[in-house]
Short mmCIF file of C-alpha atoms in Angstrom, two decimals:
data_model
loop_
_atom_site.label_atom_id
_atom_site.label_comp_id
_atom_site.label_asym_id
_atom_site.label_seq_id
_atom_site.Cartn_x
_atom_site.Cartn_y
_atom_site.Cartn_z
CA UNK A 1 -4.05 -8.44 -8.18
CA UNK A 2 -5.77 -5.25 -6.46
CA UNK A 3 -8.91 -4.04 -7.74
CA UNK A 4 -6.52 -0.70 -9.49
CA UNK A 5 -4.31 -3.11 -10.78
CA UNK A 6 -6.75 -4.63 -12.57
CA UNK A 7 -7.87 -1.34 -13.75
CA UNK A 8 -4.98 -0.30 -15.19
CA UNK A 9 -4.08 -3.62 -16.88
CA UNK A 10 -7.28 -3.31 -18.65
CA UNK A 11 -6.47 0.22 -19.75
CA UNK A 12 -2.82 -1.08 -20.87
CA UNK A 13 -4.66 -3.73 -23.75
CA UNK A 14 -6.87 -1.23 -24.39
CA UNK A 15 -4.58 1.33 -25.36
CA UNK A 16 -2.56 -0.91 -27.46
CA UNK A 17 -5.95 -2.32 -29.70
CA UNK A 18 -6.55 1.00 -29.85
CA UNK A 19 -2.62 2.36 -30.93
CA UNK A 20 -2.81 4.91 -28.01
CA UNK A 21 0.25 3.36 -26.46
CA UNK A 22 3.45 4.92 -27.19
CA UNK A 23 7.00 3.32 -25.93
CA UNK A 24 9.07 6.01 -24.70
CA UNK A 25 13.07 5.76 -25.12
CA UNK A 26 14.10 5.19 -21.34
CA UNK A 27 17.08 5.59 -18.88
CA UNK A 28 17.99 4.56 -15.57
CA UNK A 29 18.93 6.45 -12.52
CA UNK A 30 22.52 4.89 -12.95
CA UNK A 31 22.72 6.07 -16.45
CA UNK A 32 21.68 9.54 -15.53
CA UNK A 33 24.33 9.78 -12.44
CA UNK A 34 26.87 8.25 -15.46
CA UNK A 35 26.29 10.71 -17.90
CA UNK A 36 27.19 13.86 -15.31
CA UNK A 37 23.14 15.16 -15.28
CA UNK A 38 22.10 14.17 -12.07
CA UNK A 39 23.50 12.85 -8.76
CA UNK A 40 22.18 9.70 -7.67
CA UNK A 41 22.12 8.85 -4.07
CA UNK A 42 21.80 5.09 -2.35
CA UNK A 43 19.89 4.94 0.56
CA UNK A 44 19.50 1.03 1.19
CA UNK A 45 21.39 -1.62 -0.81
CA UNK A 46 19.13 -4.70 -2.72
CA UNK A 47 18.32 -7.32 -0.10
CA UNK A 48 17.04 -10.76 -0.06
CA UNK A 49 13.17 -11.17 0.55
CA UNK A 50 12.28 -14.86 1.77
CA UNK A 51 8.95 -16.03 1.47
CA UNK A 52 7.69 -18.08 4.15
CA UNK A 53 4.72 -21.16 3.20
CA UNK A 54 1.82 -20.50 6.45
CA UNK A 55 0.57 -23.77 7.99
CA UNK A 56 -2.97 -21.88 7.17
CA UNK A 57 -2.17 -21.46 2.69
CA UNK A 58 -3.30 -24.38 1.02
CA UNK A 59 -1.05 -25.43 -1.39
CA UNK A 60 -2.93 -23.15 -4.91
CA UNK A 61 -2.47 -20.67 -2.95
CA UNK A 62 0.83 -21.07 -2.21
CA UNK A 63 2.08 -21.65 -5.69
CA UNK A 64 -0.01 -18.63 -6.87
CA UNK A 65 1.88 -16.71 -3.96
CA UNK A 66 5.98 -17.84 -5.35
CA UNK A 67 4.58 -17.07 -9.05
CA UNK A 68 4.41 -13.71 -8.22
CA UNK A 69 7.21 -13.31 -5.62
CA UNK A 70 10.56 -11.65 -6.98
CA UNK A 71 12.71 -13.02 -3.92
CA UNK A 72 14.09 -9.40 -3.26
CA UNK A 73 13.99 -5.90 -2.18
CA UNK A 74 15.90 -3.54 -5.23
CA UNK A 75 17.58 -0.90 -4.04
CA UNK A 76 16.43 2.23 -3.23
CA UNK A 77 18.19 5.78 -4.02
CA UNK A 78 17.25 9.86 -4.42
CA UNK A 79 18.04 11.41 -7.47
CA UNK A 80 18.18 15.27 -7.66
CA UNK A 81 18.16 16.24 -11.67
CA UNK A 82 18.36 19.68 -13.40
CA UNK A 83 15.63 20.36 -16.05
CA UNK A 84 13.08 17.16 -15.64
CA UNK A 85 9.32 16.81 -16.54
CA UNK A 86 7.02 15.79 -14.12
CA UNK A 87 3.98 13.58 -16.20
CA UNK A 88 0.33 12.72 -14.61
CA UNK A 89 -1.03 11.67 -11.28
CA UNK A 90 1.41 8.82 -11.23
CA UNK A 91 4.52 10.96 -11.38
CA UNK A 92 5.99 9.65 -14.42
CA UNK A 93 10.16 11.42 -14.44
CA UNK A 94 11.19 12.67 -17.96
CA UNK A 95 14.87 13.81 -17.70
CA UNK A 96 15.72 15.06 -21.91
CA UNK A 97 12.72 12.83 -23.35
CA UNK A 98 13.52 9.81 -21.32
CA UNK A 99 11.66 8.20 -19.23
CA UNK A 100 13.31 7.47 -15.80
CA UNK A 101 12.11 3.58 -15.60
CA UNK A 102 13.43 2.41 -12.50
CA UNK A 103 11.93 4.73 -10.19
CA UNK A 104 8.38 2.72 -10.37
CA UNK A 105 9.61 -0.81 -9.52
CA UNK A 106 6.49 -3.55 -9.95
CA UNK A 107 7.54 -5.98 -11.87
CA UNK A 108 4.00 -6.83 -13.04
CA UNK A 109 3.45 -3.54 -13.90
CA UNK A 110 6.58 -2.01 -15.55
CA UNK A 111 6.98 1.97 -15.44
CA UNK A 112 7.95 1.42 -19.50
CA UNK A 113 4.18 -0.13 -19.94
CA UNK A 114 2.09 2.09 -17.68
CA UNK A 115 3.87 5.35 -18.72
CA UNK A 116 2.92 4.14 -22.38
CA UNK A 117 -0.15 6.06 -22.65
CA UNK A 118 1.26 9.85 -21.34
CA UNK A 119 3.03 12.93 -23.35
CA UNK A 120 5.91 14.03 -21.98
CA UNK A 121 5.97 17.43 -24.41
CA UNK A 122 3.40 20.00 -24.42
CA UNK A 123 1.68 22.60 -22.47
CA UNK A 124 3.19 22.21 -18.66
CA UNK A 125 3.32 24.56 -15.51
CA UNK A 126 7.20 25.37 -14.86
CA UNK A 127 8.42 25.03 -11.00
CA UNK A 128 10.98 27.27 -10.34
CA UNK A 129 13.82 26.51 -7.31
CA UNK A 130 13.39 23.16 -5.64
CA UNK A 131 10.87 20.82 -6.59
CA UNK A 132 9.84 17.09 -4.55
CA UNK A 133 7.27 14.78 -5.93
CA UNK A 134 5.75 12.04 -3.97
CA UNK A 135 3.41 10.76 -7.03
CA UNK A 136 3.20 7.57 -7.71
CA UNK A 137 0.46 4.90 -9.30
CA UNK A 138 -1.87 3.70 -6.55
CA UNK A 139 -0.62 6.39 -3.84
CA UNK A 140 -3.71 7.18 -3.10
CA UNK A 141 -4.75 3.80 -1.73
CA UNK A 142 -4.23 3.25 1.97
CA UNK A 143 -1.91 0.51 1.90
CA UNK A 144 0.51 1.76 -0.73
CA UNK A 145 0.56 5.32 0.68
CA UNK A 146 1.49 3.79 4.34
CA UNK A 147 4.00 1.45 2.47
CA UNK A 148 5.42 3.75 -0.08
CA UNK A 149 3.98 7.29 0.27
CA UNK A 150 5.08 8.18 3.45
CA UNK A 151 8.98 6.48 3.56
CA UNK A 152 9.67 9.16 1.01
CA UNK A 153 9.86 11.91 3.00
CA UNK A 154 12.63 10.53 4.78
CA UNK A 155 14.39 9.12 1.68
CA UNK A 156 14.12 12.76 1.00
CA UNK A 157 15.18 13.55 4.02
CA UNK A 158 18.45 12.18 3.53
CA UNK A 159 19.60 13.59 0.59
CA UNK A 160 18.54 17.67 1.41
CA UNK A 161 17.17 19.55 3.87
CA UNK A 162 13.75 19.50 3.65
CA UNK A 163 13.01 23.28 4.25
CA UNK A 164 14.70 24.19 0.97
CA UNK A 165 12.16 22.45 -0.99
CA UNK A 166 9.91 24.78 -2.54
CA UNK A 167 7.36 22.62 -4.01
CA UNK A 168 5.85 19.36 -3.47
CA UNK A 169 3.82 17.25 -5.84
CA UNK A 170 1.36 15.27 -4.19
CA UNK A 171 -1.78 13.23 -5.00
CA UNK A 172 -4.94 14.98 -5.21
CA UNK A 173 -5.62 15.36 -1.32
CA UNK A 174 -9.02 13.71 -1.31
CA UNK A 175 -9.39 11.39 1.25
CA UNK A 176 -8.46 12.52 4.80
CA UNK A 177 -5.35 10.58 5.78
CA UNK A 178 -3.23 11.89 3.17
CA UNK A 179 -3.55 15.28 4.47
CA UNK A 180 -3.11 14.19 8.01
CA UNK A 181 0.06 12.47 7.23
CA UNK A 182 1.34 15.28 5.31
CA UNK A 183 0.36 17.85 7.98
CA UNK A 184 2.24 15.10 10.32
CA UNK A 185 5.14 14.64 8.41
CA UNK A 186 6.06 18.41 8.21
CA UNK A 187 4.84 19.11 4.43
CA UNK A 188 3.48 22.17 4.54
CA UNK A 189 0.00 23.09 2.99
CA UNK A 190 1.09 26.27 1.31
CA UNK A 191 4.22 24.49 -0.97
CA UNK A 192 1.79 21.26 -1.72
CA UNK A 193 0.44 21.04 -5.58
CA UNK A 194 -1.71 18.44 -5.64
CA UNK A 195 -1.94 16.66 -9.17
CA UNK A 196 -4.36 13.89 -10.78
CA UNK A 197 -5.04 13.10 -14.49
CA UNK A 198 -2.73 11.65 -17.28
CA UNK A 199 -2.54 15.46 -18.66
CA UNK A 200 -1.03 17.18 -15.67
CA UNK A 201 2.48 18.12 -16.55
CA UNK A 202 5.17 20.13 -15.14
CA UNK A 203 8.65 21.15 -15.85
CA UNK A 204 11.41 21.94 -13.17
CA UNK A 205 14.10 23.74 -12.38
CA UNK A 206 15.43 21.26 -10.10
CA UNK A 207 13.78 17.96 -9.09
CA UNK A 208 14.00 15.54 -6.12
CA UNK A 209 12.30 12.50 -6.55
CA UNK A 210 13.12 9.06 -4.67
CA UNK A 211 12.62 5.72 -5.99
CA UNK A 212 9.43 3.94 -4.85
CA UNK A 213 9.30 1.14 -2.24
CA UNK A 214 7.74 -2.18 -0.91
CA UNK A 215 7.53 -3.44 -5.03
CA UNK A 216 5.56 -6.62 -4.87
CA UNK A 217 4.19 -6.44 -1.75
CA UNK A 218 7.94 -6.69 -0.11
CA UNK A 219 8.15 -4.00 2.52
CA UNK A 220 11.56 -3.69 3.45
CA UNK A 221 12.35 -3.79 7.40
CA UNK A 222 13.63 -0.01 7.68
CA UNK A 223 10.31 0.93 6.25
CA UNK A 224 8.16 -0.38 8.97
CA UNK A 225 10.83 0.95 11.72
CA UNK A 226 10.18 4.31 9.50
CA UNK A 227 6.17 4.38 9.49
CA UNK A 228 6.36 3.28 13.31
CA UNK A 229 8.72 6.01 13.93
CA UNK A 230 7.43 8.75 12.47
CA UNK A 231 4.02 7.36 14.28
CA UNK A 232 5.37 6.92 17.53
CA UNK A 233 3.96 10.02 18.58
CA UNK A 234 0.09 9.11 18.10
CA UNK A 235 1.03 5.26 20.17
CA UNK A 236 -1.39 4.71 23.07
CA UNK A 237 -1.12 1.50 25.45
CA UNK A 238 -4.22 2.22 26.78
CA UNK A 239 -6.67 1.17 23.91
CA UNK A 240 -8.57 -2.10 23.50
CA UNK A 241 -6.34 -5.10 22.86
CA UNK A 242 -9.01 -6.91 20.69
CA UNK A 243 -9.91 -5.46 17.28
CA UNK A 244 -12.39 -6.35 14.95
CA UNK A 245 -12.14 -3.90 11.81
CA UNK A 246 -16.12 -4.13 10.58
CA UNK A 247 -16.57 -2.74 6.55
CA UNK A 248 -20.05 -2.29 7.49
CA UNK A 249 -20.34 0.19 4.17
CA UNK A 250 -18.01 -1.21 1.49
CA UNK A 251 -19.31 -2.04 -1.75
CA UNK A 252 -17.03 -5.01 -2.13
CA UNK A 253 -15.52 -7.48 -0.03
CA UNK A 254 -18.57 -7.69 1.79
CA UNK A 255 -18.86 -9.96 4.63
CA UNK A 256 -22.06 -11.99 3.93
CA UNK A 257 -21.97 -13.65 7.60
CA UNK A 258 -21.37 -10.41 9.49
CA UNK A 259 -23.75 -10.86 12.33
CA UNK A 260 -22.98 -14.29 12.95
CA UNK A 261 -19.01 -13.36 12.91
CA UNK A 262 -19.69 -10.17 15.22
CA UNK A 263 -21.96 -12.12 17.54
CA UNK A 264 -18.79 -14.42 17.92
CA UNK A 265 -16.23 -11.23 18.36
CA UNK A 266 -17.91 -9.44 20.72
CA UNK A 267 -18.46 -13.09 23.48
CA UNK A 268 -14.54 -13.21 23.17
CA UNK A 269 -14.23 -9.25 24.02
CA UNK A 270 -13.42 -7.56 20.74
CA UNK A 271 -14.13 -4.13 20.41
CA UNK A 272 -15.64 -3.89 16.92
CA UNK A 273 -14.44 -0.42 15.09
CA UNK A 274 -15.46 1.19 11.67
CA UNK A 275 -12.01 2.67 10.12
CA UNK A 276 -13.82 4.70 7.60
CA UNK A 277 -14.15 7.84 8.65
CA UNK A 278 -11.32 7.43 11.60
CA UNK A 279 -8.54 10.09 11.72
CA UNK A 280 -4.75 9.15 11.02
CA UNK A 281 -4.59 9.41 15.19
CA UNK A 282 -7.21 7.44 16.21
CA UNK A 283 -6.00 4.81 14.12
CA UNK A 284 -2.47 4.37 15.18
CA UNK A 285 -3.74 4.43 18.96
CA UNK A 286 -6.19 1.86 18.62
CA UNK A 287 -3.74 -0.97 16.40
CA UNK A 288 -0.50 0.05 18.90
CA UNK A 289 -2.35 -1.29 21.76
CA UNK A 290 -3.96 -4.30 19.99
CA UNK A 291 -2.62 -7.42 20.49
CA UNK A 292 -4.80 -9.77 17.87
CA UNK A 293 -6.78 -7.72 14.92
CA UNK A 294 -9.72 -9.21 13.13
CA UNK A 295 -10.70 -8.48 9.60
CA UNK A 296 -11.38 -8.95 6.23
CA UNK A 297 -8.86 -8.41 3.72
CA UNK A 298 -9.05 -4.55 2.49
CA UNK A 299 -6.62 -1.40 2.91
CA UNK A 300 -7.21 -1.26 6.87
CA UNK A 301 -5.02 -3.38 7.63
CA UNK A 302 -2.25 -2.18 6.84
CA UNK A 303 -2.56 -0.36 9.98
CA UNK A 304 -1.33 -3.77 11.79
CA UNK A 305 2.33 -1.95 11.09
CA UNK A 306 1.48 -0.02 14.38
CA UNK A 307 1.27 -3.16 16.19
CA UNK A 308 3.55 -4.63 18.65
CA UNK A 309 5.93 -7.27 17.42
CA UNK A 310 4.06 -10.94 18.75
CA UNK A 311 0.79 -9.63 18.14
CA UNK A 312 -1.35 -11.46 15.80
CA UNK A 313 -3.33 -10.33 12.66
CA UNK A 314 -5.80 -12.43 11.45
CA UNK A 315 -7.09 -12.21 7.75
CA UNK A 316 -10.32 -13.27 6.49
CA UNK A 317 -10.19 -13.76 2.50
CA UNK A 318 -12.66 -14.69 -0.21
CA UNK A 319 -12.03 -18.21 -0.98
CA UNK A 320 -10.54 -17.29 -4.55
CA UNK A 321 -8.73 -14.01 -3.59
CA UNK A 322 -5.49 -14.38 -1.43
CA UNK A 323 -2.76 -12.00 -1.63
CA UNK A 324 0.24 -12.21 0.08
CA UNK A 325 0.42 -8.47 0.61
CA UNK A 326 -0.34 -8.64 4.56
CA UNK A 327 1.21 -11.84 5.19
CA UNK A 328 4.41 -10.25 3.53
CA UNK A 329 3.70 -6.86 5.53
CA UNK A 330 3.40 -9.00 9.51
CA UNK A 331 6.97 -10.92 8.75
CA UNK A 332 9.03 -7.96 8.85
CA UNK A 333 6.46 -6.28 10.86
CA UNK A 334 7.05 -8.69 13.62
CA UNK A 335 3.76 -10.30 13.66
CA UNK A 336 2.01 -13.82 13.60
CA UNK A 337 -0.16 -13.52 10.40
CA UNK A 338 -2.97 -15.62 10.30
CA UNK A 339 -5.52 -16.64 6.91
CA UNK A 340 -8.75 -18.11 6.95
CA UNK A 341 -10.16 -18.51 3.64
CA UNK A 342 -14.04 -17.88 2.75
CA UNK A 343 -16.15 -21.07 2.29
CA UNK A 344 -18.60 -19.26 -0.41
CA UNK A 345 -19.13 -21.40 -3.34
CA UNK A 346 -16.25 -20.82 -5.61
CA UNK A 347 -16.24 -20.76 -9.77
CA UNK A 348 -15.47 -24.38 -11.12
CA UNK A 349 -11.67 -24.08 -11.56
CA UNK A 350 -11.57 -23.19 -15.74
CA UNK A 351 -13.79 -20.56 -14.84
CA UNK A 352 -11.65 -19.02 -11.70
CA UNK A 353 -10.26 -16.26 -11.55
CA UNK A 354 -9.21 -13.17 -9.11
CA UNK A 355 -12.09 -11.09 -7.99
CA UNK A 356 -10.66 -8.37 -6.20
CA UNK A 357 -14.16 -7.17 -5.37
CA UNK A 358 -16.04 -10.89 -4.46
CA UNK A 359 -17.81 -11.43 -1.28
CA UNK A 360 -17.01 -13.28 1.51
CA UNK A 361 -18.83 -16.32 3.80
CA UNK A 362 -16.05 -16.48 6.75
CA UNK A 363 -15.50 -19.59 8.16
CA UNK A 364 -16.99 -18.89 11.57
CA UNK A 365 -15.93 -22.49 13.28
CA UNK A 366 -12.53 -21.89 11.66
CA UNK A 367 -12.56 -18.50 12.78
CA UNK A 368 -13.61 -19.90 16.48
CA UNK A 369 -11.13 -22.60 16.80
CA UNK A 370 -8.42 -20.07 15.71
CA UNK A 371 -9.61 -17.77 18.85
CA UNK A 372 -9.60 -20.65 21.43
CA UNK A 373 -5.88 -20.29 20.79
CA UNK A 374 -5.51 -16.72 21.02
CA UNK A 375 -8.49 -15.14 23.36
CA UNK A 376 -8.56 -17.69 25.91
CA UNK A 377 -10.94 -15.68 27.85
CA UNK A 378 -13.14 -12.61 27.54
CA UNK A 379 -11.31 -9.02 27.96
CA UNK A 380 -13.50 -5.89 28.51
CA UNK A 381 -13.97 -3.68 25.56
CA UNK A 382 -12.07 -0.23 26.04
CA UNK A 383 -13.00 2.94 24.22
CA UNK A 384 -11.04 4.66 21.25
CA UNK A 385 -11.26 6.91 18.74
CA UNK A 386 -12.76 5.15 15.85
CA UNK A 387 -16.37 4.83 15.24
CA UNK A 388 -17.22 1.68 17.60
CA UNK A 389 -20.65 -0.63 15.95
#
């Protein structure tokens, strides 16, 4: 579970000690489309999502990995509604009091339970004409805004023509890639509204909204042809073909072995880049020409979606804290996905638990054996766009 997961299951139990939570009567898309107040259109049909065991996942790990898995891909649809309220920074859909629950589609975390805690009457800012909301819970993080942010436009896309649309309700525009992609995908500046808080509420004349992707960590295929699409613009073949994505700043996560790990990178040719303050094009140039990425597990990368199908990404994980989120991401993305867990002392096992924030001791002969396979010899380090260390 991600470190804003956690956050806001915390926030769910507190609310309900403290009788904050309040459990809205809900609909469904279907039931809306049913009841002649809003057309529903299907974009991509449910599919089956297979789950895979790596010769690298240890067998907790693997049964901690099915636990969690839903074994499917729900369908995904636009609905354009008449009259709708727009609730909070995760764009909770009201359509006559209701809330629309299958929009948000994380089983763990149920639209039904997170929405518990918002008001869907009182004051609210009306939108008049055409309104499109890309809000969501977690948009804001990296991963889920590549994986779920940006294949809304082109849901959108598919149901109207995007020029109509008069407003769009986006996530408070805070950290640089989300305005790059925006500016990128043809949303422009003077129609955004950006919107954070539980209180923010708006009403609307008419409302587009799409449902949300890639629940549990299963991207569907025609997203990653969609990100790489709309990306194939900013694709270099030029760029170093050995990445090593260094968190030399992070908080968490923090790579307690770094030297001895980057000492061992840079002999086998990797050129070692900082993604923090790297631009939206610098960063899909420098993973489309990569052909193995290095890293510890964290929002950067997700970027291995701009890869080249065959290439390899290689994760490096606390010892307690391994998701399947980019092992899910490099099967449909085409790529060999490869974990080596941390060999920092671990929490006797009544004691364990998931530490989305722990630090890591990689496993550096692991880590070397694993690269006698791939990098059988040294390749010069190119220049890109990211900050190189």
């Amino acid at each position: 579970m991600a470190g804003h997961h956690v956050r806001d299951r915390v926030r769910e139990r507190w609310q309900h000690a403290s009788g904050r939570r309040v459990r809205h009567p809900s609909t469904t898309t279907a039931e809306l489309a049913a009841e002649g107040v809003a057309r529903r259109l299907v974009l991509h049909r449910a599919t089956v999502a297979p789950l895979h065991r790596p010769a690298d996942v240890p067998g907790p790990v693997w049964r901690q990995w099915r636990a969690t898995h839903t074994g499917h891909v729900a369908e995904q649809v636009v609905l354009d509604l008449t009259g709708a309220t727009v609730v909070s920074g995760f764009g909770w859909v009201f359509a006559s009091g209701r809330l629309v629950a299958d929009l948000w589609q994380e089983r763990e975390h149920s639209a039904t339970r997170m929405a518990a805690h918002v008001r869907p009457t009182g004051p609210a800012v009306h939108l008049t004409g055409t309104t499109a909301s890309l809000l969501a819970p977690w948009v804001r993080n990296y991963y889920h805004w590549t994986v779920q942010g940006v294949p809304r436009v082109s849901m959108l896309a598919a149901a109207t023509d995007l020029s109509g649309i008069d407003h769009w309700l986006v996530p408070r525009l805070d950290r640089g890639y989300l305005g790059e992609w925006l500016d990128h995908l043809g949303v422009p500046r003077a129609a955004r509204i950006e919107v954070s808080g539980v209180e923010s509420r708006f009403t609307t004349e008419r409302l587009l909204v799409s449902s949300v992707p890639s629940a549990g960590y299963d991207v569907p295929r025609w997203v990653v042809r969609d990100v790489r699409e709309r990306a194939r613009s900013l694709q270099r073949a030029d760029g170093p073909e050995l990445l090593f994505v260094d968190r030399p700043d992070t908080g968490r996560r923090r790579l307690l072995n770094r030297e001895e790990v980057l000492r061992l990178v840079r002999e086998r040719g990797f050129t070692v880049v900082d993604l923090d303050e790297a631009h939206l094009a610098d960063e899909v140039a420098l993973f489309s020409a990569a052909r193995v990425v290095v890293g510890v597990h964290g929002a950067g990368l997700t970027n291995a979606v701009h890869c080249a199908p065959g290439s390899h990404l290689v994760e490096i994980t606390p010892g307690g804290l391994t998701y399947p989120t980019f092992h899910k991401l490099a099967a449909v993305a085409g790529l060999h996905h490869h974990v080596l867990r941390g060999t920092e002392p671990a929490l006797p096992r009544p004691l364990a638990f998931l530490d989305n924030e722990a630090d890591v001791v990689a496993d550096v002969p692991a880590l070397e054996r694993l690269l006698d396979r791939l990098v059988p010899r040294a390749a010069p380090s190119r220049p890109c766009g990211a900050r190189v260390l």
